[in-house]
CSV table of C-alpha atoms and ligand atoms in Angstrom, one decimal:
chain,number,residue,atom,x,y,z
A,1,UNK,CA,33.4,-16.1,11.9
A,2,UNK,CA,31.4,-14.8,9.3
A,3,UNK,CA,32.2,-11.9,6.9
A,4,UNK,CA,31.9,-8.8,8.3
A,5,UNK,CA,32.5,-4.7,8.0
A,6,UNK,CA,34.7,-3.2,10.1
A,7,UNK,CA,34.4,0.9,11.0
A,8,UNK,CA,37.2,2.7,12.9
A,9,UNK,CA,35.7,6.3,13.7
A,10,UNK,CA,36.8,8.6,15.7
A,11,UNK,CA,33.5,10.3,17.3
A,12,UNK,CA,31.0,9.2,19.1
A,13,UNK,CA,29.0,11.0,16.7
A,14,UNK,CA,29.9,8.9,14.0
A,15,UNK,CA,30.1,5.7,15.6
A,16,UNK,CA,26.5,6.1,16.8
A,17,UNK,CA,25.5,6.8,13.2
A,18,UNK,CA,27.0,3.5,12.1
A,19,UNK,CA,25.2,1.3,14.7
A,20,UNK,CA,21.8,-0.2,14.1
A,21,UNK,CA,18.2,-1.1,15.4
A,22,UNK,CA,18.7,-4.7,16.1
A,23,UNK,CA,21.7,-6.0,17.5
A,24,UNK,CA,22.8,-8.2,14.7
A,25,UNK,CA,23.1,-4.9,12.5
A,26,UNK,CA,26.3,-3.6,13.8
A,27,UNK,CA,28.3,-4.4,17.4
A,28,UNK,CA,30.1,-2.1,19.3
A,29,UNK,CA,34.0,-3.1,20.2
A,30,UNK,CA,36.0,-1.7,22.6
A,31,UNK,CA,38.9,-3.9,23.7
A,32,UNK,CA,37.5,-7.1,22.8
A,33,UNK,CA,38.4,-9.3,25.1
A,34,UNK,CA,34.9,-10.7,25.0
A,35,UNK,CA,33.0,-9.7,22.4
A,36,UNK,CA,35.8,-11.7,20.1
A,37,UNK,CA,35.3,-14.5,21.8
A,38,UNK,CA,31.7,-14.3,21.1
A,39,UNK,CA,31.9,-14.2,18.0
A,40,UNK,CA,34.4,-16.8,17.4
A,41,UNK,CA,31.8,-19.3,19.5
A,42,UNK,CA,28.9,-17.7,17.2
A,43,UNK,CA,26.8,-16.7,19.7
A,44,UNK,CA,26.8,-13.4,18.1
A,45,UNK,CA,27.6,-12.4,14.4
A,46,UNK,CA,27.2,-8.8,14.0
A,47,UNK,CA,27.1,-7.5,10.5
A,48,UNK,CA,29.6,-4.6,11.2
A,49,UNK,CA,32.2,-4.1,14.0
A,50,UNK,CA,32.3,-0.3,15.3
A,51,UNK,CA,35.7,0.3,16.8
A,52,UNK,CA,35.3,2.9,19.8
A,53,UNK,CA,39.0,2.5,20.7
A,54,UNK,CA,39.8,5.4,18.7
A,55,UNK,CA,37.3,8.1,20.4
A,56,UNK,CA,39.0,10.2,22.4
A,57,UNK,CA,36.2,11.5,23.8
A,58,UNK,CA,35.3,7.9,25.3
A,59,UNK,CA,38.7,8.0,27.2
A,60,UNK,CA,39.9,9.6,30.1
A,61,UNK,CA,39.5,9.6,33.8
A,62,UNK,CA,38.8,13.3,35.6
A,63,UNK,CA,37.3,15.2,38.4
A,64,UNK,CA,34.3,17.1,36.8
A,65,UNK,CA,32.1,19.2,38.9
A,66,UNK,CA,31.4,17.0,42.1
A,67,UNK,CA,32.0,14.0,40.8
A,68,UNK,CA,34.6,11.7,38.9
A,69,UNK,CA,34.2,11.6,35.1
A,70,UNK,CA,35.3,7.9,33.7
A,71,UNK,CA,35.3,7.7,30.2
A,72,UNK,CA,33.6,4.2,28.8
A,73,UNK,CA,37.0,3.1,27.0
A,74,UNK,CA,39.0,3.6,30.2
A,75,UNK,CA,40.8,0.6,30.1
A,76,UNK,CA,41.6,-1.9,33.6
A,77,UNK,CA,45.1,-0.2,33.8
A,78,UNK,CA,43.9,3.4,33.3
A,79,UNK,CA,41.7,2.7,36.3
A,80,UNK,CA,44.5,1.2,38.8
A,81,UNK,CA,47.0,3.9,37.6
A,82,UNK,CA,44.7,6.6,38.6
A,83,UNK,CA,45.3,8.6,41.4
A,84,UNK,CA,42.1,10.3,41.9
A,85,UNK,CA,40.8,6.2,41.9
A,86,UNK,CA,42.3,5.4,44.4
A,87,UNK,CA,42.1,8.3,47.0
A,88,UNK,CA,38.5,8.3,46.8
A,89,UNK,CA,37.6,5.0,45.6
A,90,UNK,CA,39.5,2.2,47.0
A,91,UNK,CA,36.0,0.2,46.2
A,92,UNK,CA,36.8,0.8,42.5
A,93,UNK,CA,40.8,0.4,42.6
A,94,UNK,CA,40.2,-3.2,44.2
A,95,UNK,CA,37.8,-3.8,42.4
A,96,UNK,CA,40.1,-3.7,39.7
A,97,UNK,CA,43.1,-5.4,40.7
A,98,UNK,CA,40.9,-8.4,41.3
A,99,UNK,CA,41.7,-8.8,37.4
A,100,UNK,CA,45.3,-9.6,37.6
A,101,UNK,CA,45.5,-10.5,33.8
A,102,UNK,CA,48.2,-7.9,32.4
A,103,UNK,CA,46.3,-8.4,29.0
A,104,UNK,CA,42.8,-8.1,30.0
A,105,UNK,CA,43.9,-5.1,32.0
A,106,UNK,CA,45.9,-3.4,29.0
A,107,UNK,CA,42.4,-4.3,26.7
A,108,UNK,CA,39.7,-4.6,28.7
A,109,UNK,CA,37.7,-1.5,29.1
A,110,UNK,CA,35.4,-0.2,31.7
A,111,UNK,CA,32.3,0.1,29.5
A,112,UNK,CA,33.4,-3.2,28.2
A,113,UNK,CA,33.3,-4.8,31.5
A,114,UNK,CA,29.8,-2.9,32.4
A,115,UNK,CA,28.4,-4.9,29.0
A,116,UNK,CA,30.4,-8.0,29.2
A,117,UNK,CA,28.1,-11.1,28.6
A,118,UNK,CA,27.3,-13.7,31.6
A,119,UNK,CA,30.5,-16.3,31.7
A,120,UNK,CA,27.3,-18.9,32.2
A,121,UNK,CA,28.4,-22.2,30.8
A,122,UNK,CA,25.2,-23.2,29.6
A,123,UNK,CA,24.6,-19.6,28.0
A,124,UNK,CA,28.4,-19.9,26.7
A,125,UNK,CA,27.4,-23.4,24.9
A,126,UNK,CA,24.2,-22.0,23.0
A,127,UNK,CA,21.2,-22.8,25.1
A,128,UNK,CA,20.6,-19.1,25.7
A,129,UNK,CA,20.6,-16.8,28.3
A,130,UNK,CA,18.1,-18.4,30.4
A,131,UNK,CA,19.0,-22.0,29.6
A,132,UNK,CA,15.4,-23.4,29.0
A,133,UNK,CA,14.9,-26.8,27.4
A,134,UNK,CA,11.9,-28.3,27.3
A,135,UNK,CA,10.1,-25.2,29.1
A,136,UNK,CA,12.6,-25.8,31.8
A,137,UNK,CA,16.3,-24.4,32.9
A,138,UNK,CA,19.1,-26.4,32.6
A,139,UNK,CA,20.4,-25.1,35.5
A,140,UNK,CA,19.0,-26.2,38.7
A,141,UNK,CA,19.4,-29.8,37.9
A,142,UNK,CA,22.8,-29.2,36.1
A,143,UNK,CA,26.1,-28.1,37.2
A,144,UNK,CA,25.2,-25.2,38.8
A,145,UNK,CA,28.2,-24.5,41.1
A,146,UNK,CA,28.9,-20.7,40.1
A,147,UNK,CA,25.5,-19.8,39.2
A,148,UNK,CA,22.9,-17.3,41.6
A,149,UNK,CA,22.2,-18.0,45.3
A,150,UNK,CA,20.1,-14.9,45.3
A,151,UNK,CA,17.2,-13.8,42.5
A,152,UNK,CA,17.4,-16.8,41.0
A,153,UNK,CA,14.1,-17.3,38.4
A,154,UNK,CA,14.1,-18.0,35.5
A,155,UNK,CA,17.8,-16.3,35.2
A,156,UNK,CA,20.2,-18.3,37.5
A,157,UNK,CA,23.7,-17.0,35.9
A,158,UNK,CA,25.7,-14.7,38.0
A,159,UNK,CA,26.2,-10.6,36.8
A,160,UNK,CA,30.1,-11.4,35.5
A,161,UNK,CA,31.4,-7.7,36.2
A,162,UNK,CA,33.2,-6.9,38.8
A,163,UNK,CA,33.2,-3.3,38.4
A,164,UNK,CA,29.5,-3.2,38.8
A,165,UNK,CA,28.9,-3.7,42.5
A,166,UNK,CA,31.3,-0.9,43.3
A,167,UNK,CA,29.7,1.6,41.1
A,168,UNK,CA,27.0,0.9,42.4
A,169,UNK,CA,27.5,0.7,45.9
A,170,UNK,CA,28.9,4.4,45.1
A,171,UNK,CA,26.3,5.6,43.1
A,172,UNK,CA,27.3,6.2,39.6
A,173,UNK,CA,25.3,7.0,37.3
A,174,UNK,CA,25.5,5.8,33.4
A,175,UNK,CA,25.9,8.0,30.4
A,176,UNK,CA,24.2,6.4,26.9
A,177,UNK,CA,24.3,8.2,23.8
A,178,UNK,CA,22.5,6.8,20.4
A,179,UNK,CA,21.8,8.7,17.1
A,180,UNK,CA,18.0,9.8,18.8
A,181,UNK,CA,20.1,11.9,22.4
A,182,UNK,CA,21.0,10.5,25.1
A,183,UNK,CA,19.7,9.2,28.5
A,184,UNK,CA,21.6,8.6,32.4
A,185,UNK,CA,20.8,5.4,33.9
A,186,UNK,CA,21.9,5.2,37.9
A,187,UNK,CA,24.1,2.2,37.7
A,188,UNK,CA,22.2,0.1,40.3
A,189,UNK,CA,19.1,0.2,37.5
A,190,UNK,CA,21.5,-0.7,34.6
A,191,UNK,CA,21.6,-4.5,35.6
A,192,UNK,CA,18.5,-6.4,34.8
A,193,UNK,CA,17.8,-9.6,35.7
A,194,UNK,CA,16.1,-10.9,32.5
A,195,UNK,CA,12.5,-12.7,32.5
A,196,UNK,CA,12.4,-13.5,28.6
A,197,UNK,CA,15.6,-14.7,26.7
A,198,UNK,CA,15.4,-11.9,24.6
A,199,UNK,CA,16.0,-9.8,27.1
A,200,UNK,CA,19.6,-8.7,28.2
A,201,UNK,CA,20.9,-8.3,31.8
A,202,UNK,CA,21.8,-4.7,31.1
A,203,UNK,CA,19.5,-1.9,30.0
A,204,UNK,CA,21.4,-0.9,27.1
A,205,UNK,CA,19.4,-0.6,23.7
A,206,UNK,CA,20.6,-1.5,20.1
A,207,UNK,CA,21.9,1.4,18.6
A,208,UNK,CA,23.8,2.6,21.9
A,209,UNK,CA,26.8,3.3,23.2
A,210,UNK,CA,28.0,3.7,26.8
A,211,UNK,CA,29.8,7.1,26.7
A,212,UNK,CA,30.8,7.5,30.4
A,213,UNK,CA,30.5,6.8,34.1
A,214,UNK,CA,30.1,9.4,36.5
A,215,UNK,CA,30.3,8.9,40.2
A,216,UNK,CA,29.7,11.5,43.2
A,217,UNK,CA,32.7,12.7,45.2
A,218,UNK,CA,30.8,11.9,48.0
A,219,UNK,CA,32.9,11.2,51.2
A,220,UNK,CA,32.4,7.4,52.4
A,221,UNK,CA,34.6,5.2,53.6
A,222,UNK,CA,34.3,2.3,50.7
A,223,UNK,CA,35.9,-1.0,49.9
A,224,UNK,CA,35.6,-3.6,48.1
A,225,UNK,CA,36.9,-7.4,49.3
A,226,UNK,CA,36.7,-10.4,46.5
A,227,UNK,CA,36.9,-14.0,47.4
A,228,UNK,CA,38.8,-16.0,44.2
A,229,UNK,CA,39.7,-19.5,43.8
A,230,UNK,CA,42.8,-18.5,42.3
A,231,UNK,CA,44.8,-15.3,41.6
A,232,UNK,CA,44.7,-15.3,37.9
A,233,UNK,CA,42.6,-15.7,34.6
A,234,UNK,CA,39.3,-16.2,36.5
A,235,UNK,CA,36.0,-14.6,37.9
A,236,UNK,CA,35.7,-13.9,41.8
A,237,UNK,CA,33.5,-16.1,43.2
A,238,UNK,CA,32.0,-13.9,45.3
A,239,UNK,CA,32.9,-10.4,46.3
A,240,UNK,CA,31.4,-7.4,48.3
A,241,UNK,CA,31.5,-3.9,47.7
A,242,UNK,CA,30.8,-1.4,50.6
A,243,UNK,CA,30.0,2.4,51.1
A,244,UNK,CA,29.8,3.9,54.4
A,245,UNK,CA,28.8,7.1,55.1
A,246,UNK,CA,29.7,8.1,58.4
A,247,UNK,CA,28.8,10.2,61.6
A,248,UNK,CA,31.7,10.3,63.6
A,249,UNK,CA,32.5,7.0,64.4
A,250,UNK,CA,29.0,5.5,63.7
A,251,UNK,CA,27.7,4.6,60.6
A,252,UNK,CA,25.1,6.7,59.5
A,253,UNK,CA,24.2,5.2,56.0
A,254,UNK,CA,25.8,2.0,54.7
A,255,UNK,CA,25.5,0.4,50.9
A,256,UNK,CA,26.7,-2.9,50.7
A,257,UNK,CA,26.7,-4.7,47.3
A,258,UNK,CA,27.1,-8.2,46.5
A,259,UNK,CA,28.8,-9.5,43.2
A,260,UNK,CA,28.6,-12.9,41.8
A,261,UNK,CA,26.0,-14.2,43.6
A,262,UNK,CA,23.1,-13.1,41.6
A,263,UNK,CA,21.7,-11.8,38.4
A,264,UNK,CA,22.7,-8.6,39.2
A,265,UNK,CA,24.8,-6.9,41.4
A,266,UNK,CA,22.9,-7.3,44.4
A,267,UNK,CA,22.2,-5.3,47.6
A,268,UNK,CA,21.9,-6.3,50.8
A,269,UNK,CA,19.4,-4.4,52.5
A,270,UNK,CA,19.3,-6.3,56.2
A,271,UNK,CA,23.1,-6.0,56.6
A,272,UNK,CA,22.4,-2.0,55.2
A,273,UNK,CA,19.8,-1.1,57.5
A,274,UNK,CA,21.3,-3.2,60.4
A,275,UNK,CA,24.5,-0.8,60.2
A,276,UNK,CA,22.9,1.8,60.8
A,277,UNK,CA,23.8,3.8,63.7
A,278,UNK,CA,26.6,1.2,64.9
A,279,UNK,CA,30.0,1.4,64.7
A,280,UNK,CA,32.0,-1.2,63.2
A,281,UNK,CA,33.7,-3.6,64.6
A,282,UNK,CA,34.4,-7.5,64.8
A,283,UNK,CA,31.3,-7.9,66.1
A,284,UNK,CA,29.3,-5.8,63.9
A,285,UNK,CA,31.1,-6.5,60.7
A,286,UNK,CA,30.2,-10.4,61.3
A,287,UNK,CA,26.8,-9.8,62.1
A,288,UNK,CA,26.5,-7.9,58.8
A,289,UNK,CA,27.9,-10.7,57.0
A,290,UNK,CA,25.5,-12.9,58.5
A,291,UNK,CA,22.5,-10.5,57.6
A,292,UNK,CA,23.6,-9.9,54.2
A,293,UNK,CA,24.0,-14.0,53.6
A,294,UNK,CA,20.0,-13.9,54.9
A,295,UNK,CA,17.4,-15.4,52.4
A,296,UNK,CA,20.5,-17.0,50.0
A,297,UNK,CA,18.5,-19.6,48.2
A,298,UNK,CA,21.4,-21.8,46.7
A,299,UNK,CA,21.2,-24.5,44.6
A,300,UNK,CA,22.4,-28.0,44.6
A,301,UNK,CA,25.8,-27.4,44.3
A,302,UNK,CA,26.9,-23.3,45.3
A,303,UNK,CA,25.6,-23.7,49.2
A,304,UNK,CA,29.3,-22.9,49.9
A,305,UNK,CA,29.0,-19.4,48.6
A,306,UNK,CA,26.4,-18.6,51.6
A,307,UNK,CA,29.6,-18.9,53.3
A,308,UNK,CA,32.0,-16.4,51.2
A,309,UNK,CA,29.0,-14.0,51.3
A,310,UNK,CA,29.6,-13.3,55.1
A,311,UNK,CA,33.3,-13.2,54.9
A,312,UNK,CA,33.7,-11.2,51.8
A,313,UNK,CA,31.3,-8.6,53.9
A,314,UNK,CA,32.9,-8.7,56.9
A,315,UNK,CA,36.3,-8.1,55.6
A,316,UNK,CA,35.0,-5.4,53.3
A,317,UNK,CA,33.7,-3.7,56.0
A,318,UNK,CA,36.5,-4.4,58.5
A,319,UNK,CA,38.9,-2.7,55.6
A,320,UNK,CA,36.6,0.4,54.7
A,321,UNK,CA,36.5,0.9,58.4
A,322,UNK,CA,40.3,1.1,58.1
A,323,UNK,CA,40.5,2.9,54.9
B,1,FAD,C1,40.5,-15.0,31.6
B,1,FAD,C2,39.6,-13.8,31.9
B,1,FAD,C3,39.4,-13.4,33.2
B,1,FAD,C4,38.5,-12.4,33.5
B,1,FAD,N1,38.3,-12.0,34.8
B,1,FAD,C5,37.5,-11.0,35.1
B,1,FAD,C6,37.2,-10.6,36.4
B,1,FAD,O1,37.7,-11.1,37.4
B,1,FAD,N2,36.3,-9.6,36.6
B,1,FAD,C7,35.6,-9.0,35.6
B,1,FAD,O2,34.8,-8.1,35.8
B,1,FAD,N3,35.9,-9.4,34.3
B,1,FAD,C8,36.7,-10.3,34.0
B,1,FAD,N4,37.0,-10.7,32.7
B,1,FAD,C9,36.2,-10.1,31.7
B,1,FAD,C10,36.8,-8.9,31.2
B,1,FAD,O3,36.9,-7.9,32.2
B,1,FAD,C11,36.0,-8.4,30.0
B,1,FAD,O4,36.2,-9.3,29.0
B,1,FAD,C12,36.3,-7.0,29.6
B,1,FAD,O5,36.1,-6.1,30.7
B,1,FAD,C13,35.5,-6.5,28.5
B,1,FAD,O6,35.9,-5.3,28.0
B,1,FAD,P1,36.3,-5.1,26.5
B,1,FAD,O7,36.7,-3.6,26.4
B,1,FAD,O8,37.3,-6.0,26.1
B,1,FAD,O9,34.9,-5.3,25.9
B,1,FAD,P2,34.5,-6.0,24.5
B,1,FAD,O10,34.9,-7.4,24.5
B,1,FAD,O11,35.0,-5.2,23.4
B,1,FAD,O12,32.9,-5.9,24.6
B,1,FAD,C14,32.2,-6.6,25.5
B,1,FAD,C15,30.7,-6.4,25.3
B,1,FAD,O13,30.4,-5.1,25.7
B,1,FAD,C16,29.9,-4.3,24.6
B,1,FAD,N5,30.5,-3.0,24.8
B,1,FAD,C17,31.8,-2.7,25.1
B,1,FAD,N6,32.0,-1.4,25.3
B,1,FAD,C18,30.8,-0.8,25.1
B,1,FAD,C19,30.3,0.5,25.2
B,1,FAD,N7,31.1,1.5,25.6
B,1,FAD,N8,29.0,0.8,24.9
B,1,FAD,C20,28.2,-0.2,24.6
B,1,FAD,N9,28.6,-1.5,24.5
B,1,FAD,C21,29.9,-1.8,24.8
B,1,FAD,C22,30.4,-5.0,23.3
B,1,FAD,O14,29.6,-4.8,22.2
B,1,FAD,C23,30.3,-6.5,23.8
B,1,FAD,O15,29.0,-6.9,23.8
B,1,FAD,C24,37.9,-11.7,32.4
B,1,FAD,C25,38.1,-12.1,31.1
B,1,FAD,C26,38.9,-13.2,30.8
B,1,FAD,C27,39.1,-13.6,29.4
């Protein structure tokens, strides 16, 4: 690593202060469970470190108003421990036992996991976020067996958070606060799926910090159903979060959200708008899948998450149903 300054404030006031216009001026660290690694790889070397561990304001996890108040330095196990999670958010609470590390859930934060960088091996081994050489990406010809079946162009690596197709199947909505104000970003328009590799996948601007998530108290029945290789230390390989609002035992609106499987958290509007007005059942929770796996474009070696896409829908479904 190289030689660095390290800050420890303790408001967000301050800690905006000592953050920078570009992005090697100063990075923000919550629990570091990425960023350090990062850095030890050198794909980033931040002149200064800004600690927000130590903000209280950033913590916390409350009703407010109609909605639920998460504070950006929440960490993993604040979010399973919480009651008011889990009562009306079962998408979230899942969501977050999917991470079954005990010390990425002590450290790992949920504005941390919001920014986290894309697990992309080729990204991960210094050929940049969009993995060109030679004007071309690495990726379609390369091992490509965890990367994008959907939106894939010129980005093929997969959104690596798994908080962010609950949120925004539920839609949150984004707090960022720099030295200049602050601005709210719905969290469905915080992912970006980048077209120069300059660009990041999340519309966060040197010189901010993620303050808080805020997500409506809105009654749905919601889930969220992950399919993993294996139970620990790893990224799903697919998972769907759902949000049904319902009219009696029909569904009058549904959000379903696929994570993993593209860019960004994605939706899928044919298994949304085909919900619509049914109820759901065996029947109607497979033929979601199967709509929501429609247009999958994989590559030479993921076709087998076309698959987990209609599963992980269907038994997201068939558990919000039962939620
Ligand atoms: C073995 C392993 C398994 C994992 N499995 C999963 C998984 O299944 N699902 C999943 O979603 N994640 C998984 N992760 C990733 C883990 O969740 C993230 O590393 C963690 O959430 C990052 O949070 P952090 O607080 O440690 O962030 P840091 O490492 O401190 O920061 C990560 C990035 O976000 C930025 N950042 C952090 N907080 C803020 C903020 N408030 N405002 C602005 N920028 C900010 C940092 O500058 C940095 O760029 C796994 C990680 C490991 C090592």
């Amino acid at each position: 690593m190289n030689a660095l300054e390290y800050a420890n404030p303790t408001t967000l006031k301050d800690a905006v202060a000592l953050l920078g216009p570009s992005w090697n001026d100063a990075a923000v660290l919550a629990g570091g469970t990425d960023l350090i690694s990062m850095m030890k790889d050198l794909l980033v070397s931040p002149r200064r470190l800004v600690n927000i561990k130590n903000i209280a304001e950033l913590g916390g996890i409350a009703r407010k108003g109609g909605a639920l108040r998460i504070g950006a330095a929440a960490t993993f196990d604040d979010l399973a421990s919480s009651a008011a999670v889990r009562a009306e958010f079962p998408a979230l609470t899942e969501a977050v036992l999917g991470v079954t590390s005990p010390q990425i859930r002590n450290m790992g934060t949920a504005g941390g996991d919001l920014c986290q960088r894309p697990r992309c091996w080729f990204y991960r081994t210094g050929n940049g976020l969009l993995a060109i050489k030679d004007g071309k990406s690495l990726v379609p010809e390369g091992d490509n067996r965890y990367h994008a079946i959907f939106g894939g162009g010129p980005a093929y690596f997969v959104s690596a958070s798994s908080l962010g197709p609950a949120l925004v199947a539920l839609n949150a909505k984004l707090r960022l606060v720099s030295a200049a104000g602050e601005r709210t970003v719905e969290a469905a328009r915080f992912f970006v799926s980048p077209q120069t590799p300059e660009q990041r996948e999340v519309d966060l601007r040197p010189g901010e910090i993620l303050a808080d998530i805020t997500v409506p108290l809105v009654k749905t029945r919601n889930f969220t159903y992950e399919v993993r290789q294996k139970e620990a230390l790893d990224w799903p390989l697919t998972a769907a979060s759902v949000a049904l609002t319902m009219d009696g035992s029909r569904v009058k609106s549904a959000k379903i959200v696929l994570g993993h499987v593209a860019p960004t958290p994605w939706s899928a509007a044919k298994a949304e708008a085909f919900l619509t007005g049914k109820s759901i059942d065996e029947t109607t929770a497979a033929a979601a899948g199967d709509a929501a796996a429609d247009g999958a474009q994989p590559l030479s070696g993921n076709a087998y998450k076309v698959q987990l896409v209609k599963v992980a829908v269907k038994r997201a479904l068939l558990a919000a149903a039962r939620a």
